[in-house]
Amino acid sequence: MSSMRRINWGLLAAIGFSAAVWALVIVLIGKL
């Protein structure tokens, strides 16, 4: 069970990171 939970947290971290990257890209494009 712990391995599944670890994978879940890794997935959430990856989604959060990609969302932050997308937000940064959108802000940069908006400034242009």
XYZ file of N, CA and C in Angstrom:
96
model
N 0.833 -1.214 0.000
C 0.000 0.000 0.000
C 0.864 1.259 0.000
N 1.963 1.198 0.753
C 2.826 2.394 0.850
C 3.426 2.742 -0.520
N 3.739 1.717 -1.319
C 4.315 1.990 -2.642
C 3.295 2.715 -3.522
N 2.022 2.313 -3.438
C 0.978 2.986 -4.203
C 0.845 4.438 -3.755
N 0.917 4.633 -2.440
C 0.784 5.992 -1.906
C 1.954 6.848 -2.393
N 3.146 6.259 -2.421
C 4.330 6.998 -2.875
C 4.161 7.397 -4.340
N 3.657 6.469 -5.153
C 3.436 6.761 -6.576
C 2.401 7.881 -6.716
N 1.373 7.820 -5.856
C 0.333 8.842 -5.895
C 0.920 10.219 -5.610
N 1.766 10.294 -4.556
C 2.379 11.582 -4.208
C 3.292 12.061 -5.331
N 4.019 11.146 -5.961
C 4.893 11.517 -7.075
C 4.078 12.075 -8.237
N 2.923 11.458 -8.469
C 2.051 11.917 -9.548
C 1.514 13.312 -9.248
N 1.095 13.526 -7.990
C 0.584 14.845 -7.594
C 1.677 15.901 -7.726
N 2.903 15.546 -7.335
C 4.018 16.486 -7.424
C 4.293 16.826 -8.888
N 4.250 15.824 -9.753
C 4.508 16.048 -11.182
C 3.422 16.944 -11.783
N 2.169 16.695 -11.407
C 1.055 17.512 -11.925
C 1.190 18.954 -11.433
N 1.521 19.109 -10.152
C 1.684 20.451 -9.588
C 2.826 21.202 -10.262
N 3.930 20.475 -10.514
C 5.085 21.114 -11.154
C 4.748 21.541 -12.581
N 4.096 20.649 -13.335
C 3.740 20.981 -14.720
C 2.747 22.144 -14.755
N 1.845 22.191 -13.771
C 0.876 23.287 -13.715
C 1.600 24.606 -13.457
N 2.621 24.577 -12.579
C 3.388 25.784 -12.276
C 4.154 26.240 -13.522
N 4.704 25.282 -14.265
C 5.443 25.610 -15.489
C 4.507 26.250 -16.511
N 3.311 25.662 -16.658
C 2.339 26.215 -17.615
C 1.934 27.626 -17.215
N 1.736 27.851 -15.905
C 1.352 29.184 -15.429
C 2.460 30.189 -15.755
N 3.711 29.767 -15.552
C 4.846 30.649 -15.829
C 4.905 30.978 -17.322
N 4.703 29.967 -18.167
C 4.731 30.177 -19.622
C 3.623 31.140 -20.043
N 2.431 30.957 -19.482
C 1.296 31.830 -19.836
C 1.593 33.276 -19.422
N 2.181 33.451 -18.241
C 2.510 34.805 -17.761
C 3.552 35.449 -18.682
N 4.566 34.661 -19.060
C 5.607 35.203 -19.946
C 5.015 35.589 -21.301
N 4.141 34.749 -21.845
C 3.514 35.058 -23.140
C 2.642 36.315 -23.002
N 1.959 36.426 -21.860
C 1.112 37.591 -21.629
C 1.930 38.876 -21.586
N 3.153 38.786 -21.040
C 4.005 39.984 -20.967
C 4.497 40.382 -22.350
N 4.665 39.394 -23.242
C 5.106 39.714 -24.591
C 3.980 40.413 -25.344
